[in-house]
Coordinates of C-alpha atoms and ligand atoms in Angstrom, one line a residue:
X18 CA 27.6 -80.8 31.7
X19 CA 27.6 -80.3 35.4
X20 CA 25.5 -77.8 34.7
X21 CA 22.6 -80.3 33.8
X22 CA 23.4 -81.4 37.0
X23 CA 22.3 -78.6 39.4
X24 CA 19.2 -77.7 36.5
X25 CA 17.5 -81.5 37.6
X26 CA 18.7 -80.5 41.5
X27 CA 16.3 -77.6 41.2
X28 CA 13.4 -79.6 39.5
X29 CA 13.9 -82.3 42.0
X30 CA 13.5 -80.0 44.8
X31 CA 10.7 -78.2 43.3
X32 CA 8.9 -81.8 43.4
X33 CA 8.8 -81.6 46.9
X34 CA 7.1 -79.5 49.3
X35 CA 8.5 -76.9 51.8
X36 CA 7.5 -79.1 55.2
X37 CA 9.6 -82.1 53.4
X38 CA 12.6 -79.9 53.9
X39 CA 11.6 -78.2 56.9
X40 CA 11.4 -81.6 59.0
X41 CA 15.0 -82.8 57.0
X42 CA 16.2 -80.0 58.8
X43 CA 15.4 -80.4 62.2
X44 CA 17.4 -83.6 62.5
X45 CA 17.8 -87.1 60.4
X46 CA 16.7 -90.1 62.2
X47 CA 17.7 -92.6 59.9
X48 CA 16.8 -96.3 60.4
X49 CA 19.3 -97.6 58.2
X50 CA 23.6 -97.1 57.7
X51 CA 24.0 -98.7 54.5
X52 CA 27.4 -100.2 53.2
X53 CA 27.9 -100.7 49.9
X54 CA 29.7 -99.9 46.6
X55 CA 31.3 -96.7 45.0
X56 CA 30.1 -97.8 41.8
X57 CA 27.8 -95.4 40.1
X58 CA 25.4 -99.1 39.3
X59 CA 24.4 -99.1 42.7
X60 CA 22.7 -95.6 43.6
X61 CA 22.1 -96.5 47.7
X62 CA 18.9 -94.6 47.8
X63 CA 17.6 -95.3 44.7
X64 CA 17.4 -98.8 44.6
X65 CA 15.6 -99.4 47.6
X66 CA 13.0 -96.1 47.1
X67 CA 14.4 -94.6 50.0
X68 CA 14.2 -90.6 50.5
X69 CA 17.0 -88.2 51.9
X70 CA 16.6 -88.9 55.6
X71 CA 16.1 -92.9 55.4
X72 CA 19.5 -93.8 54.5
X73 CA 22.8 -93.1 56.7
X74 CA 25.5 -94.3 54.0
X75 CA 29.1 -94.8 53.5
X76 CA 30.3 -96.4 50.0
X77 CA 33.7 -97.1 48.5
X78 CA 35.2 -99.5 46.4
X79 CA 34.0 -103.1 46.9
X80 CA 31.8 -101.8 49.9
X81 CA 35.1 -102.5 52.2
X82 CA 35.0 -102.2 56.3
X83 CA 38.3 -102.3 57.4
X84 CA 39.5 -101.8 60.8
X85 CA 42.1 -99.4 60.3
X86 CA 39.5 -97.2 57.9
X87 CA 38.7 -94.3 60.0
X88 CA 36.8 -93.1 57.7
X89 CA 34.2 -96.3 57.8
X90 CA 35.1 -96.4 61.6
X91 CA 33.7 -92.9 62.0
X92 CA 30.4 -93.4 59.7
X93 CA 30.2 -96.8 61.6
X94 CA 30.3 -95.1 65.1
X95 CA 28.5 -91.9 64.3
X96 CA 25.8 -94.4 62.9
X97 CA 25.5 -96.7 65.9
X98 CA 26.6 -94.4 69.0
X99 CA 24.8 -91.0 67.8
X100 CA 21.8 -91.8 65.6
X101 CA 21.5 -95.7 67.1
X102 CA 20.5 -97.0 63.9
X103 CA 18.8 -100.7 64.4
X104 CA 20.1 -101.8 61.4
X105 CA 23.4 -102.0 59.2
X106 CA 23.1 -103.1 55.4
X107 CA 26.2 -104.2 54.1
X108 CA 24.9 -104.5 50.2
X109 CA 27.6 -105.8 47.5
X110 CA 26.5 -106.4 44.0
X111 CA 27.7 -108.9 41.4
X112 CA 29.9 -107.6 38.5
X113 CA 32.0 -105.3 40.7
X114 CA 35.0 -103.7 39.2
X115 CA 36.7 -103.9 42.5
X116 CA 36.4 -107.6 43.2
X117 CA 37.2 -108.7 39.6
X118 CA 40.3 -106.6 40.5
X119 CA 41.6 -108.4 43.4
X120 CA 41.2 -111.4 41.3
X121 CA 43.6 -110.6 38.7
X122 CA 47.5 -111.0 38.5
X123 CA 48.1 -107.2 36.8
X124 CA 48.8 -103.8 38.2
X125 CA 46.3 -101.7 39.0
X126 CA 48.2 -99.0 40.7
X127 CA 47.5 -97.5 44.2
X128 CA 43.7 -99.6 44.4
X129 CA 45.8 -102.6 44.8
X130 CA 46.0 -102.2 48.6
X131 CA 42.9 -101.0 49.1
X132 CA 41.5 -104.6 47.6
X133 CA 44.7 -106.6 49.1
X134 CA 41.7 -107.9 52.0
X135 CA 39.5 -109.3 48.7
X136 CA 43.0 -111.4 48.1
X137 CA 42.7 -112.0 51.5
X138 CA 39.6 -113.7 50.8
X139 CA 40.4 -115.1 48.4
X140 CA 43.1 -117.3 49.5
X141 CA 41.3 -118.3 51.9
X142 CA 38.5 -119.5 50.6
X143 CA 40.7 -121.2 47.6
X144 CA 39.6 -124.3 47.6
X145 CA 36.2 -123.5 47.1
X146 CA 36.7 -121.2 44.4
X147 CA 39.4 -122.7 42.1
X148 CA 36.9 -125.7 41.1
X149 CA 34.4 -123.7 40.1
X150 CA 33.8 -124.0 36.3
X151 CA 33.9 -120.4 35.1
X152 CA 35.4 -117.2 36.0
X153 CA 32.3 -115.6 36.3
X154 CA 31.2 -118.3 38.6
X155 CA 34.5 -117.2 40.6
X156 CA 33.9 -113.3 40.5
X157 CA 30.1 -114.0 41.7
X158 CA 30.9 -116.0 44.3
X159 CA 33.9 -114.0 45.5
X160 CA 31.4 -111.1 45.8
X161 CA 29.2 -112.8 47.9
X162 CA 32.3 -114.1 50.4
X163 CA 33.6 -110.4 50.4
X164 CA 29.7 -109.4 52.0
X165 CA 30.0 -112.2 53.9
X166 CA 33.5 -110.9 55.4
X167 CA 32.3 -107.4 55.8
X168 CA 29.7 -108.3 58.0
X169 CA 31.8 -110.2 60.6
X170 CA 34.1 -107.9 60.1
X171 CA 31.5 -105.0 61.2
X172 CA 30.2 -107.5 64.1
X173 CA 33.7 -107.7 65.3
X174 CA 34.1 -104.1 65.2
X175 CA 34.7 -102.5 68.4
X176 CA 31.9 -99.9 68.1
X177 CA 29.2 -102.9 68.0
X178 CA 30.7 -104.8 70.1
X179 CA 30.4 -102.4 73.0
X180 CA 26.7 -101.3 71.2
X181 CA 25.4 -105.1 71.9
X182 CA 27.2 -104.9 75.4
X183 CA 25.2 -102.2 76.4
X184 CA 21.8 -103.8 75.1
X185 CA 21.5 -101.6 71.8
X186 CA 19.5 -104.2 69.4
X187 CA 21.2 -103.9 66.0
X188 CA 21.4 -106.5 63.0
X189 CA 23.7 -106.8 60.8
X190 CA 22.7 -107.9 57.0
X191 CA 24.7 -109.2 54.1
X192 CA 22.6 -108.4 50.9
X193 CA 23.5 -108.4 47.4
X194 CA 22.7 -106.5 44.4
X195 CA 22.5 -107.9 41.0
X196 CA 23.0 -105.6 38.0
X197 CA 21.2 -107.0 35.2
X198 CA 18.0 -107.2 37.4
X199 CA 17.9 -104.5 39.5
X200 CA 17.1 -107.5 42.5
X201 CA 18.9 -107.3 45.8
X202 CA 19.1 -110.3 47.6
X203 CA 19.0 -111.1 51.0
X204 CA 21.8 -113.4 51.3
X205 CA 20.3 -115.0 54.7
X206 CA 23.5 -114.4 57.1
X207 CA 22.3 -111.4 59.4
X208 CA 24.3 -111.2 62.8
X209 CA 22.5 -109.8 65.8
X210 CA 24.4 -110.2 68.6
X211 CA 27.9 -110.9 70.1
X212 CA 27.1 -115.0 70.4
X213 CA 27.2 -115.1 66.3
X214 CA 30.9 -114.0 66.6
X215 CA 34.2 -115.7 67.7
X216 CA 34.9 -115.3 71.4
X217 CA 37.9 -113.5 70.7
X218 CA 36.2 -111.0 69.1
X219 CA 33.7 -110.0 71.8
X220 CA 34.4 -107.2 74.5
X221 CA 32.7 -107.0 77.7
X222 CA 33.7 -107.3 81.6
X223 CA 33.0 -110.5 82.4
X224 CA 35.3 -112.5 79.4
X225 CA 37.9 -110.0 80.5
X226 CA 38.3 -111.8 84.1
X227 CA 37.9 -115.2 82.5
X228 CA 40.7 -114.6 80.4
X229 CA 43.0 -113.0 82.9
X230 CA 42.8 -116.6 85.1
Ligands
LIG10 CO1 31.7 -102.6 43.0

C-alpha cells in the first residue's frame, strides 16, 4: 500500500518541471502559516490550490495553539520572526473528531488533555451553547468558538506581540472549513494588531512603566 504512495510521488514530480524544483530549493518564501486540523478531510494545500512553497503549516488535532506547545510555539515563531509571513490562517472545519470529543462525557484516553482547552471553551461559553436545539447545532458552533479562541490566543502570543511592536504588519484570520462542501468560510474576525487584544495581553515598553506606577 505505501508503495502506491511513493509510485503517485514520482508521477507527481514528473508533472512538474526541473526550474519548479530548482527555485523550491533555493529558499521558501511563504506568504502564509496555516493552522488547522490533523484530520486527513482537510488537506492544507489542497483545498486552497496552493503549491509546495505557498503554505508554511502546522496541523494537529482540533487546530490547537496553546501556549505551552513548543511545538506550535516554534512553527509560530519560525513563521513570523524568520520567514515574516504577513498572514496567519487559523482554518477549523465543522464535523471535527476532536471538538465532538471535548464535548462528550467518556474516555478517550491520553487526547483528553490535549482537548481539556475545547472544555475550556466550552464552559465558558455555556450559556450560549446549551439552548441551542441540536447537538449538531452545538458541535458546529463549538467549532467556530474554538477558531475564534485560537486566534486571540495567537494574537496574545508572545512572538506577535513583540512582531506588531516592532511594526511587522501581520493579520490574523479565523476561517472555517466545511466538509460536505468543500467551502471555507471567512468567519469575519481577523486581528491585526495589538489594539484588538486585551491590555494585559500586549507587550511593549511604554505599558511596562505605566504599570509599574
Ligand atoms: Co478536526
Amino acid at each position: 500500500m505505501p508503495d502506491r504512495l511513493l509510485q503517485r510521488n514520482r508521477e507527481w514530480a514528473a508533472g512538474h518541471t526541473p526550474g519548479f524544483f530548482d527555485k523550491l530549493t533555493e529558499r521558501q518564501t511563504p506568504r502564509f502559516l496555516w493552522v488547522s486540523c490533523s484530520d486527513s478531510r482537510v488537506p492544507a494545500n489542497e483545498i486552497v490550490g496552493c503549491e509546495p512553497g505557498d503554505l508554511f503549516v502546522h496541523r494537529n488535532i482540533a487546530n490547537l495553539i496553546d501556549h505551552g506547545d513548543l511545538n506550535a510555539l516554534s512553527v509560530l515563531q519560525y513563521a513570523v520572526d524568520v520567514l515574516a509571513v504577513p498572514h496567519i490562517i487559523v482554518c477549523g472545519h465543522y464535523q471535527c473528531g476532536g471538538v465532538r470529543a471535548a464535548m462528550e462525557h467518556t474516555d478517550h484516553g491520553l487526547i483528553d488533555n490535549w482537548l481539556r482547552p475545547i472544555k475550556d471553551i466550552y464552559h465558558r461559553h455555556a450559556d450560549e451553547l446549551e439552548v441551542m436545539d441540536t447537538e449538531q447545532a452545538r458541535w458546529d458552533r463549538l467549532c467556530e468558538l474554538n477558531v475564534r479562541k485560537q486566534i486571540r490566543d495567537v494574537a496574545c502570543s508572545t512572538i506577535v506581540q513583540k512582531a506588531w511592536q516592532r511594526g511587522h504588519e501581520l493579520t490574523i484570520h479565523g476561517w472555517i472549513y466545511r466538509l460536505d462542501e468543500g467551502l471555507i468560510r471567512d468567519m469575519d474576525a481577523s486581528i491585526d494588531g495589538p489594539q484588538q487584544v486585551p491590555a494585559i495581553y500586549r507587550s511593549g515598553p511604554a505599558r511596562a512603566v505605566a504599570k509599574n506606577k
